[in-house]
Every structure is written in C-alpha cells, then in structure tokens.
PDB file of C-alpha atoms in Angstrom:
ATOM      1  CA  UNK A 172    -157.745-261.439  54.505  1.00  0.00           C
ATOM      2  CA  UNK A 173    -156.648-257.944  52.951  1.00  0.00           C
ATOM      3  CA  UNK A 174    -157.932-254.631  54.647  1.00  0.00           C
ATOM      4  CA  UNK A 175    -160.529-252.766  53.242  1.00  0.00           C
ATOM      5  CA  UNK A 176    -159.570-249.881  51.631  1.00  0.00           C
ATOM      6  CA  UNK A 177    -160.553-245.770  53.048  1.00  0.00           C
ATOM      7  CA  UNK A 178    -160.637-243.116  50.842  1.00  0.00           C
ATOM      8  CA  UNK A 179    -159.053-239.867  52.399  1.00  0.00           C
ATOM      9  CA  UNK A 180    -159.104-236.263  50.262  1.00  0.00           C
ATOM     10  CA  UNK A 181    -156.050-234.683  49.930  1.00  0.00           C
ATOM     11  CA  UNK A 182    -155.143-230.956  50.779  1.00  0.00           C
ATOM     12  CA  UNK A 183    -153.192-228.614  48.066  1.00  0.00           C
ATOM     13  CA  UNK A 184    -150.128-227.690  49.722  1.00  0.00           C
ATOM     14  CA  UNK A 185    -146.541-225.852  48.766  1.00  0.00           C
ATOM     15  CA  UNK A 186    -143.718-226.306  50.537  1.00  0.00           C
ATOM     16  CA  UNK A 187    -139.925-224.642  49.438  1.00  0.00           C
ATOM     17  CA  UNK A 188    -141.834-223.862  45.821  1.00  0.00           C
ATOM     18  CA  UNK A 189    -142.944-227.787  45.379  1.00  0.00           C
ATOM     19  CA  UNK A 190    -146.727-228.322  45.477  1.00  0.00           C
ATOM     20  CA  UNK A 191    -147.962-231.331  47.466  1.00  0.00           C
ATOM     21  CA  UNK A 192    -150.682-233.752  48.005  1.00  0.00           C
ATOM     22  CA  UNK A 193    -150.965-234.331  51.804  1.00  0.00           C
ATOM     23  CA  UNK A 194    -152.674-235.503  54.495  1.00  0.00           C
ATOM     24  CA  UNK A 195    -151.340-235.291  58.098  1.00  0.00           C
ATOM     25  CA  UNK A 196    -149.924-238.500  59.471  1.00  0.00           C
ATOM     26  CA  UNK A 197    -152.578-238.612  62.541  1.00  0.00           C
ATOM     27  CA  UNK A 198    -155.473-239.303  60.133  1.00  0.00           C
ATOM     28  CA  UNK A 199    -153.713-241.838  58.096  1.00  0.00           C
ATOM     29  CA  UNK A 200    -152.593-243.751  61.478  1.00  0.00           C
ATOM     30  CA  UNK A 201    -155.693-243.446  63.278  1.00  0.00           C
ATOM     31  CA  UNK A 202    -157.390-245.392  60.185  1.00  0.00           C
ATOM     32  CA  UNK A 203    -155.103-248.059  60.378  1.00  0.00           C
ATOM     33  CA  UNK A 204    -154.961-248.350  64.145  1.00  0.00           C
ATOM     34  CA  UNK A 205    -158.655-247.073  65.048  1.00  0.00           C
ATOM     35  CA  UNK A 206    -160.199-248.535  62.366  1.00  0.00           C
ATOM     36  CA  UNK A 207    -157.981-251.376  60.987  1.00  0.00           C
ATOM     37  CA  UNK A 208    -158.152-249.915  57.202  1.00  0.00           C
ATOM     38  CA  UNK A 209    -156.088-249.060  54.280  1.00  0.00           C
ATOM     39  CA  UNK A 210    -155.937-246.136  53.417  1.00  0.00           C
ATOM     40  CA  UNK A 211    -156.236-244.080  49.883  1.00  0.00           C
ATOM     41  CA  UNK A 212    -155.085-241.059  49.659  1.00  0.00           C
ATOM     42  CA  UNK A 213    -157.066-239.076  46.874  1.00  0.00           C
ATOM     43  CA  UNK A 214    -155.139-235.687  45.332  1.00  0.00           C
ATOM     44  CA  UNK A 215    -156.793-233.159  45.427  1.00  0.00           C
ATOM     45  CA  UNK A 216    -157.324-231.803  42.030  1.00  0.00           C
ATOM     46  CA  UNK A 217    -159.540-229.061  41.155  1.00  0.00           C
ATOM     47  CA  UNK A 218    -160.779-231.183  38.001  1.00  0.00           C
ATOM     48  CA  UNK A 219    -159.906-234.647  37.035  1.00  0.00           C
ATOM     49  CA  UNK A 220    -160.863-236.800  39.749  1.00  0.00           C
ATOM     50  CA  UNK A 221    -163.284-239.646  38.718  1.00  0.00           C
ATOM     51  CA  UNK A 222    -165.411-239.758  41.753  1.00  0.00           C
ATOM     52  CA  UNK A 223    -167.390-243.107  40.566  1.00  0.00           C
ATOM     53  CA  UNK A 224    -163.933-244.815  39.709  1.00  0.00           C
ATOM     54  CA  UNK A 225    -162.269-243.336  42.950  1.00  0.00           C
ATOM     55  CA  UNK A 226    -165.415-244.724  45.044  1.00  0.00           C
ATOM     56  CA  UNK A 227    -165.415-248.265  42.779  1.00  0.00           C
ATOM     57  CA  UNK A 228    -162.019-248.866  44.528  1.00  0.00           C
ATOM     58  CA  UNK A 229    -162.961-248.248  48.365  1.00  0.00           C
ATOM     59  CA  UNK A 230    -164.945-248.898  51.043  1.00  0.00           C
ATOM     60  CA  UNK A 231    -165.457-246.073  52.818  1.00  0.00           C
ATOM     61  CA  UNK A 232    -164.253-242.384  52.985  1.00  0.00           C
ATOM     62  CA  UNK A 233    -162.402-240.297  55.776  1.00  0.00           C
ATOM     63  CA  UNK A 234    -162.831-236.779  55.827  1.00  0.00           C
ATOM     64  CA  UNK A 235    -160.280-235.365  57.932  1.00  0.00           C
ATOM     65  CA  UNK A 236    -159.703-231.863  59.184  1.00  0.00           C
ATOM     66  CA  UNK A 237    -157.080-229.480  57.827  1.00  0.00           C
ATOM     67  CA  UNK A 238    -155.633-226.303  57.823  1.00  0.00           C
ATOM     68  CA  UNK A 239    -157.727-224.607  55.106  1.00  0.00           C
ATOM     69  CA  UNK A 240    -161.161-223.778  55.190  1.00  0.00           C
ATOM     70  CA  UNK A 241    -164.652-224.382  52.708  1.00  0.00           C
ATOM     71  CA  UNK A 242    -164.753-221.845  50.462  1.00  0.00           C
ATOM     72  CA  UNK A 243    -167.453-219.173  51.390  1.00  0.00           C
ATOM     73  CA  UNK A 244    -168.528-219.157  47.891  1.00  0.00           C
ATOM     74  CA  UNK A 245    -169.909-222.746  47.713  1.00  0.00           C
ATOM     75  CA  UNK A 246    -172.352-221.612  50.811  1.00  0.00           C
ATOM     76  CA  UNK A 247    -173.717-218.389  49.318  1.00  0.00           C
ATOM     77  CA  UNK A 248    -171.298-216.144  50.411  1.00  0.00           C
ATOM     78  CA  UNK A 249    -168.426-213.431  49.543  1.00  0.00           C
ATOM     79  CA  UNK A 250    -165.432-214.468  51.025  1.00  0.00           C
ATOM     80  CA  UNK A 251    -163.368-212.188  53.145  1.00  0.00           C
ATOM     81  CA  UNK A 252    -159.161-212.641  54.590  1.00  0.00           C
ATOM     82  CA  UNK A 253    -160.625-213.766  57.633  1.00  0.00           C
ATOM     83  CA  UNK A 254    -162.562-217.027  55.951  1.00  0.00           C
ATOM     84  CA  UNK A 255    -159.102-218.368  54.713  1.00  0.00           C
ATOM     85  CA  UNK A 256    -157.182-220.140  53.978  1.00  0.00           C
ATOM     86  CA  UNK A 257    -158.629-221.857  51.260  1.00  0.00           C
ATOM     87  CA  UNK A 258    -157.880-224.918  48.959  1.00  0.00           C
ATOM     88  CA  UNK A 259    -159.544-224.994  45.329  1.00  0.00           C
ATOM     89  CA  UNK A 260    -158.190-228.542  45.270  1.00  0.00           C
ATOM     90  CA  UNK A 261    -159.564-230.055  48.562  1.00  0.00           C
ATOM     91  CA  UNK A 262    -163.137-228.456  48.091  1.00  0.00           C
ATOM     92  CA  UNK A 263    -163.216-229.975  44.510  1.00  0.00           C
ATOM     93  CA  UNK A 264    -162.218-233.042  45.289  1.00  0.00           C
ATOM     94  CA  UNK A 265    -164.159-233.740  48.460  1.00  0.00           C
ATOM     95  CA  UNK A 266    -167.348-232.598  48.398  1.00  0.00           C
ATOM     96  CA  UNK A 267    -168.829-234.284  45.055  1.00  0.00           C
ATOM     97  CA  UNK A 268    -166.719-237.556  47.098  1.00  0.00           C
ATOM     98  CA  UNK A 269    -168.885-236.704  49.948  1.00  0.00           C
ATOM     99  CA  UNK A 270    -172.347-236.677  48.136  1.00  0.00           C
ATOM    100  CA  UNK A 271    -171.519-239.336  45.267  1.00  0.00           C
ATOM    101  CA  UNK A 272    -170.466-241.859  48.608  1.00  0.00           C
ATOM    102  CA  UNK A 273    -173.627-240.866  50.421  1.00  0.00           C
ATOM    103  CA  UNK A 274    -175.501-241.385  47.428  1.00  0.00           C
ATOM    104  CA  UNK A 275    -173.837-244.806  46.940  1.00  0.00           C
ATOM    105  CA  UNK A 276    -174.056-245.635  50.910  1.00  0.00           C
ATOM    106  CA  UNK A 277    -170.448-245.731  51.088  1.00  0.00           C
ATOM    107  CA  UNK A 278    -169.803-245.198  55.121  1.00  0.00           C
ATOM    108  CA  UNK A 279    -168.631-242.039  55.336  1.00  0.00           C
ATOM    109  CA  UNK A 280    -166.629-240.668  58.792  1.00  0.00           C
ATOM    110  CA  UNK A 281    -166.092-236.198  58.756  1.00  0.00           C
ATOM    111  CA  UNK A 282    -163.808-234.732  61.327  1.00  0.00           C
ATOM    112  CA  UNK A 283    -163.230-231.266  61.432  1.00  0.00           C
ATOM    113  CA  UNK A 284    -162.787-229.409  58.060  1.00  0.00           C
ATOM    114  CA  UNK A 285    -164.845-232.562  56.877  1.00  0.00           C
ATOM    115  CA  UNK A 286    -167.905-231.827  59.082  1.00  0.00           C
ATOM    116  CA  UNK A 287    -168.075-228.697  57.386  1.00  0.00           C
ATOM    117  CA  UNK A 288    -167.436-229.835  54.312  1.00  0.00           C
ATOM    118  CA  UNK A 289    -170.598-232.446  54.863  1.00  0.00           C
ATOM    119  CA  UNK A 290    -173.002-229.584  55.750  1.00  0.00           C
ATOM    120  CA  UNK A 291    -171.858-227.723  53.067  1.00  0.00           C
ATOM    121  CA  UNK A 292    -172.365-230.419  50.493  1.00  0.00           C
ATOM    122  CA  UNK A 293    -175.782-230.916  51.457  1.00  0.00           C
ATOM    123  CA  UNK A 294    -176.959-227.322  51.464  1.00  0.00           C
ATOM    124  CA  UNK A 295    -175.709-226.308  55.136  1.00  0.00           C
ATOM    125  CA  UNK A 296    -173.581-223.260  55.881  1.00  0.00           C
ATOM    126  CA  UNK A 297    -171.048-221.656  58.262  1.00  0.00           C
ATOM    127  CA  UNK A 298    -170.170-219.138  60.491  1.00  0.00           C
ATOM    128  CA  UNK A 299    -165.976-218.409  61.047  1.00  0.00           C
ATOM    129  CA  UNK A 300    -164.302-216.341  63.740  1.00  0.00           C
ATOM    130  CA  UNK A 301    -167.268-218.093  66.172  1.00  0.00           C
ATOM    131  CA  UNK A 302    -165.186-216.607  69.195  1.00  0.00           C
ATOM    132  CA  UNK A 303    -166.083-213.390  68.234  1.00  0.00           C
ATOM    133  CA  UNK A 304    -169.916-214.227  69.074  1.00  0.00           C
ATOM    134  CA  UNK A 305    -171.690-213.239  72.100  1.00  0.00           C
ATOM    135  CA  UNK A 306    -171.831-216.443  74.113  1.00  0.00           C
ATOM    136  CA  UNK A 307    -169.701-218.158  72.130  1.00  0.00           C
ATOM    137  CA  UNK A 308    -166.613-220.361  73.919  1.00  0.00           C
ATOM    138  CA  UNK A 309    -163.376-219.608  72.093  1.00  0.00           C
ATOM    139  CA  UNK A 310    -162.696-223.294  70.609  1.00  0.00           C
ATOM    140  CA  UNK A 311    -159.386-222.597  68.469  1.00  0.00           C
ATOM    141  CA  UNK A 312    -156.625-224.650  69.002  1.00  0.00           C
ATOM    142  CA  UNK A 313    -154.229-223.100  71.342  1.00  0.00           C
ATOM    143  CA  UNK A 314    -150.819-221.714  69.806  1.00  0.00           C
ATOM    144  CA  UNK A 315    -148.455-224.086  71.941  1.00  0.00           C
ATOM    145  CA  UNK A 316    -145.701-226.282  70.600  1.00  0.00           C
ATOM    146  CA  UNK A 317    -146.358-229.025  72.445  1.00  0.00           C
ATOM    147  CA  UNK A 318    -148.944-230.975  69.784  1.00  0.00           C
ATOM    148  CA  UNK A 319    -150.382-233.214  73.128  1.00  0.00           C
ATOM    149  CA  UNK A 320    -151.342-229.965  74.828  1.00  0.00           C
ATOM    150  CA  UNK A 321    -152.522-228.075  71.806  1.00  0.00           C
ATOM    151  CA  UNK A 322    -154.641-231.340  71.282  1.00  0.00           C
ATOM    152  CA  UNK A 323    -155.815-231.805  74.205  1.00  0.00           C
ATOM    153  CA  UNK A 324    -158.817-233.019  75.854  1.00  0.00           C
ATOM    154  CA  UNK A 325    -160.434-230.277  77.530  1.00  0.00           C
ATOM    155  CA  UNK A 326    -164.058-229.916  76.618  1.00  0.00           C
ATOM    156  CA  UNK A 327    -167.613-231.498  77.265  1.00  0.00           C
ATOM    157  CA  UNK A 328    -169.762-232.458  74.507  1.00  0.00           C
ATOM    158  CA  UNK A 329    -173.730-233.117  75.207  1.00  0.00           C
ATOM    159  CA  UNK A 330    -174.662-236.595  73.287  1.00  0.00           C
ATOM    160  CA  UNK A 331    -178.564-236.500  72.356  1.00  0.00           C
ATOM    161  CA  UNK A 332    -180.540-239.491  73.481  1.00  0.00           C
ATOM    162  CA  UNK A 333    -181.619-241.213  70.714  1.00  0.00           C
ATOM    163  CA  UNK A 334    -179.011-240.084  68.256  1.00  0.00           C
ATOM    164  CA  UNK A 335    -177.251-242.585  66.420  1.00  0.00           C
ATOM    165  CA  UNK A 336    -174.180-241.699  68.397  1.00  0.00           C
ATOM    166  CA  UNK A 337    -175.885-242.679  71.557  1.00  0.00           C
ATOM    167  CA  UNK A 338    -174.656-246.099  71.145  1.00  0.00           C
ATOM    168  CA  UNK A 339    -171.278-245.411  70.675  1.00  0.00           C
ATOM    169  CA  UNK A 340    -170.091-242.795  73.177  1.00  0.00           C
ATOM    170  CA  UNK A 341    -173.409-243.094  75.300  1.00  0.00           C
ATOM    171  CA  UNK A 342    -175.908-240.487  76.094  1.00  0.00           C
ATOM    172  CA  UNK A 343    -175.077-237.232  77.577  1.00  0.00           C
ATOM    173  CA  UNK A 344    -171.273-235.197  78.489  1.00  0.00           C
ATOM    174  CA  UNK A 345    -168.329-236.468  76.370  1.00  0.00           C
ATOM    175  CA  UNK A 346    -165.239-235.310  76.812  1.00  0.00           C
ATOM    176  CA  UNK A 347    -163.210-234.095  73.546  1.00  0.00           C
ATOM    177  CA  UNK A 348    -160.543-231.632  71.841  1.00  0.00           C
ATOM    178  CA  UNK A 349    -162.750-229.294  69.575  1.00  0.00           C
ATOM    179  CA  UNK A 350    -160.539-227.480  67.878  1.00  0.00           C
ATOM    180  CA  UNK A 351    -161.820-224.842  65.639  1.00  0.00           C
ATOM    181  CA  UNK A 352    -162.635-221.306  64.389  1.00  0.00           C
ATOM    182  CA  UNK A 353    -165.243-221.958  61.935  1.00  0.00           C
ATOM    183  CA  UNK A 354    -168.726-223.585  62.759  1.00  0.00           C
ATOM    184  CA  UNK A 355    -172.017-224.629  61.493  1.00  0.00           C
ATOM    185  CA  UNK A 356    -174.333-221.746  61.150  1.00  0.00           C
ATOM    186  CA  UNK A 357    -177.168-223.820  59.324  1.00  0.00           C
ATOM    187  CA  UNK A 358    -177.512-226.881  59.287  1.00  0.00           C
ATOM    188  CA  UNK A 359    -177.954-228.441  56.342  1.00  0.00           C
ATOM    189  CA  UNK A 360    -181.775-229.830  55.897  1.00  0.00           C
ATOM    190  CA  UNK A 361    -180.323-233.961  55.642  1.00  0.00           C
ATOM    191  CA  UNK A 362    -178.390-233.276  58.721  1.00  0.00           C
ATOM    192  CA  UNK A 363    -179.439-234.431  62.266  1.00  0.00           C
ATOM    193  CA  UNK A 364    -177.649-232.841  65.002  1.00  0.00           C
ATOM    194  CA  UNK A 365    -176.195-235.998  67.268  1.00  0.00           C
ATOM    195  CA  UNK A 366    -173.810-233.342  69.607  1.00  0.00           C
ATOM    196  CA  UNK A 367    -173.540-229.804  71.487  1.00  0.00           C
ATOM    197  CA  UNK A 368    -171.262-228.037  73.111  1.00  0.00           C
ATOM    198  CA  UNK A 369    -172.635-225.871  76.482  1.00  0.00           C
ATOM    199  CA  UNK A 370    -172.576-222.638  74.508  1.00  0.00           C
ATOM    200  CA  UNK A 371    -175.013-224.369  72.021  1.00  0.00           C
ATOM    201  CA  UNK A 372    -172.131-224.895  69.215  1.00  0.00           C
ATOM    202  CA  UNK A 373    -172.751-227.704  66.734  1.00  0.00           C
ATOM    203  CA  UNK A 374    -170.343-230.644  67.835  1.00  0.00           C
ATOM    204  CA  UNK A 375    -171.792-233.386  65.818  1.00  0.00           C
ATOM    205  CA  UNK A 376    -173.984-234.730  62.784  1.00  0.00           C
ATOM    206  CA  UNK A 377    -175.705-237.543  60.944  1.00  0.00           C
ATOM    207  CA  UNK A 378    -176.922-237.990  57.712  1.00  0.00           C
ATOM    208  CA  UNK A 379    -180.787-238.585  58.017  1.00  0.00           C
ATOM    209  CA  UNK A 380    -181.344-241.430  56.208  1.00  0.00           C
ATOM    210  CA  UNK A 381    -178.393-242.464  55.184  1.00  0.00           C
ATOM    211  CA  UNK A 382    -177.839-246.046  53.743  1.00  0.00           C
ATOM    212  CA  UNK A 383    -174.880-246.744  55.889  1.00  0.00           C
ATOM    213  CA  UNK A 384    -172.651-245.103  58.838  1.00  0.00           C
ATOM    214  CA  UNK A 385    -172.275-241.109  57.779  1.00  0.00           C
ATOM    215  CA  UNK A 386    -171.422-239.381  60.359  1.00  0.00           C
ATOM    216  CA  UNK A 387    -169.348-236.103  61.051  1.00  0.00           C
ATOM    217  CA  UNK A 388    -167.717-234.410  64.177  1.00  0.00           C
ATOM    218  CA  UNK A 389    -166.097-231.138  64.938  1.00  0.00           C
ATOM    219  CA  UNK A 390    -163.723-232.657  67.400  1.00  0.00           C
ATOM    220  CA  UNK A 391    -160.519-234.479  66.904  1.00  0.00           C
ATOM    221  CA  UNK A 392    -160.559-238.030  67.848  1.00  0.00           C
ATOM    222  CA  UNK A 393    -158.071-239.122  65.504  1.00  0.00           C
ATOM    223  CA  UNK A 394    -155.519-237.501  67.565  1.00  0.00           C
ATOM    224  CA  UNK A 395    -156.194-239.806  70.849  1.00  0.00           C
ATOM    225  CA  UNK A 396    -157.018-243.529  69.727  1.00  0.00           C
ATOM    226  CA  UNK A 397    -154.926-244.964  70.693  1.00  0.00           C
ATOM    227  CA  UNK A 398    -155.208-243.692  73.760  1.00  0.00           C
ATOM    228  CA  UNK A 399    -158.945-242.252  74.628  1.00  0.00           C
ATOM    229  CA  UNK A 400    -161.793-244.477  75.064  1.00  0.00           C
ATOM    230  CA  UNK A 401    -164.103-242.044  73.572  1.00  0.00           C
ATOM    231  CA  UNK A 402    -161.842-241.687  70.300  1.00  0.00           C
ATOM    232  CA  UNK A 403    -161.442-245.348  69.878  1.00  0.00           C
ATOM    233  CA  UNK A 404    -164.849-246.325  70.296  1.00  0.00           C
ATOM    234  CA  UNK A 405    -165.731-243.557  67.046  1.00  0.00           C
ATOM    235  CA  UNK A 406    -163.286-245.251  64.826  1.00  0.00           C
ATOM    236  CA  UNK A 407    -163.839-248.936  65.804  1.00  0.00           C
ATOM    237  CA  UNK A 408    -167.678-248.053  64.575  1.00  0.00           C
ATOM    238  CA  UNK A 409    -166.224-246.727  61.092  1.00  0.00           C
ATOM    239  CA  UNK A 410    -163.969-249.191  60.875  1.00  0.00           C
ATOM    240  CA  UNK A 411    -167.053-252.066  61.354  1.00  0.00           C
ATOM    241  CA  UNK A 412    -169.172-250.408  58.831  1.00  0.00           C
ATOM    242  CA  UNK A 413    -166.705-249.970  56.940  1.00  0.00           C
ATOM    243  CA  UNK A 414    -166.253-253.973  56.395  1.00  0.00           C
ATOM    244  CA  UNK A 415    -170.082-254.130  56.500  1.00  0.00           C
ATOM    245  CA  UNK A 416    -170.074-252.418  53.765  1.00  0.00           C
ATOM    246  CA  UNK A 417    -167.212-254.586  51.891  1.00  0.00           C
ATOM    247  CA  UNK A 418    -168.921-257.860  52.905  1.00  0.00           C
ATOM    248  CA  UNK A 419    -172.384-256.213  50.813  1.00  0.00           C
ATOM    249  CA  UNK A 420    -170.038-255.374  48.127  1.00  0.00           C
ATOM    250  CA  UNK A 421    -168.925-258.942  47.424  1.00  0.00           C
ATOM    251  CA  UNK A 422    -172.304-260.878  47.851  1.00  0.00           C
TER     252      UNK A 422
END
C-alpha cells in the first residue's frame, strides 16, 4: 500500500546568488520515520500556489519551523530589524494552507515557525525578543556547533489535563528542546492552549473544534524521533490521523 502523502511549506532561500525552495532535512526525515509519510514539498511562492489543488493531492500538512519569522504586518503590527528575518514566500504560501486544511479537516501538525504561523492565521499574535521580558526564560537556541547540543533536550513543559495532548505525552512535565525567540502574545480566539513552560510561555496549541488532528508546538520534536519517546509518540499521532484521514478520503 503507497504512503500517504504530507504537505510541507517551503522557505525562500538564496544561496551563492541562486534562490531556493527548502526545507531542512530533519523535518522531511522525521515525517517519513515518525510518521511513516511522503512527503510534498510546496514552494513557497508569494502568489501562484493553488491551495485547493495543493490540498486535493495530500493528506495532511507539516508546518515546520525555520529560520525566518511571520511577518509583523499580518498581526497588526510595524515591523522592526529585530522581528526578522522574514520570508514573503513562506508566509504566502502557508498560512491560507493552514486555514484552507483546517477548513477542509486536513490533519494539520505546527512546529515552531508553524505554531506561530497557526495563531497568526487564526487571528493570534506575537511577541519576539521574549528574553528580554521580565520573567521570561531565555529559550533561543544556543550558538554551538554541535547541532545535538544546540538541540538539545533541556526543558520542562506542563501538559494540561484534559487537553487533547494529554493522551499522547500524558498529563503534566514533559521534557523538550524549545528553541525560540519569538512567542505567542495572544492567542488566537480558535486556539486552546494544551502546554506551558514554568515562566508561563505558550508551549503548545489545539485547534478548538477542529475536524481532525491540528495541533501546533513550539518545541522541536522532529529533531529527536528517532530517538525520544516524547518526540515519537507526537509524530506517530500525526502520522495515524494522517491515514485516518486518507481512509475517509477514499470511502
């Protein structure tokens, strides 16, 4: 039996003067291993992506994290130096994917940059430079070489009872690699808050009411799947829904 098929946005980037349509390797291997799909990488064009035809094609749709962040402008907001980078591209092309699959109860799975991108699709906005708040843990990534350190698992994560997470990583301290300068400020009215981090930073989401798995984290499990029960167990549910969703599709 063939795989189902993942959607993934693309980012906009330019390397020796060539511009590229990329997304990095973990993401792509963690939804073949983790989740046992295909997946699609979608360019990431600031017009001329069909979102309907794109989303005809799949059965599901990974948001991953990048280097670039959401445009301050599509949250209400002037942008300043210290909100970029940006990527035209990647915002255009992944959140109208985001709403049109939520709309269509495509399974949806946000890490990082695609958490944000979720809240900010649904009318939620952000907060960068989060270290810089009073109380506020510094959650960057730290500037090391070494990918498995900078990566690494080193903080707790409080799982609501109740939340639709529950289930999969169980109730209360999770241990993960959050990884980030920017952060929910608002959340976005459709979103339910699943996660927290001690200092009271947004961790993880849920789309309330969703028609199928749409869920988005600030953490990094695509990094440790193969090796990290927590990680694993967050892609195995995608990748189940995922097929769920294909099985509907054909009946």
């Amino acid at each position: 039996m063939s795989k189902p098929v993942v959607a993934i946005p693309s980012d906009f980037r330019e390397f020796d003067g060539n511009v590229w349509h990329v997304v990095a390797h973990q993401y792509v291997r963690a939804a073949v291993e983790g989740a046992g799909v295909m997946p699609f990488l979608v360019p990431a064009l600031e017009s001329g992506n069909d979102v309907d035809e794109i989303l005809d094609r799949v059965d599901g749709v990974l948001a991953s994290g990048a280097r670039s962040n959401v445009h301050p402008s599509l949250y209400g907001r002037e942008a300043t130096e210290e909100d970029g980078p940006f990527d035209p591209g990647r915002d255009a092309t992944s959140l109208p994917l985001i709403r049109r699959a939520l709309e269509r109860g495509v399974p949806l799975f946000a890490i990082c940059r695609g958490l944000q991108e979720l809240n900010v699709a649904l009318g939620g906005t952000l907060a960068t430079e989060i270290h810089e708040q009073p109380g506020i843990w510094d959650h960057r990534k730290p500037d090391v070489p070494d990918l498995d350190v900078a990566y690494g698992i080193r903080q707790d994560v409080i799982v609501k009872q109740g939340s639709c997470l529950a289930p999969v990583l169980g109730v209360g301290r999770v241990r993960v690699n959050s990884l980030h300068r920017q952060a929910i400020a608002s959340a976005a009215p459709r979103l339910a808050v699943e996660a927290v981090a001690d200092d009271g930073t947004i961790e993880a989401v849920s789309v309330i009411g969703a028609k199928a798995f749409a869920v988005g984290v600030q953490w990094h499990p695509e990094y440790w799947v193969r090796t990290d029960a927590a990680s694993a167990a967050l892609f195995k549910a995608f990748g189940e829904a995922v097929r769920a969703y294909r099985e509907r599709k054909r009946k």
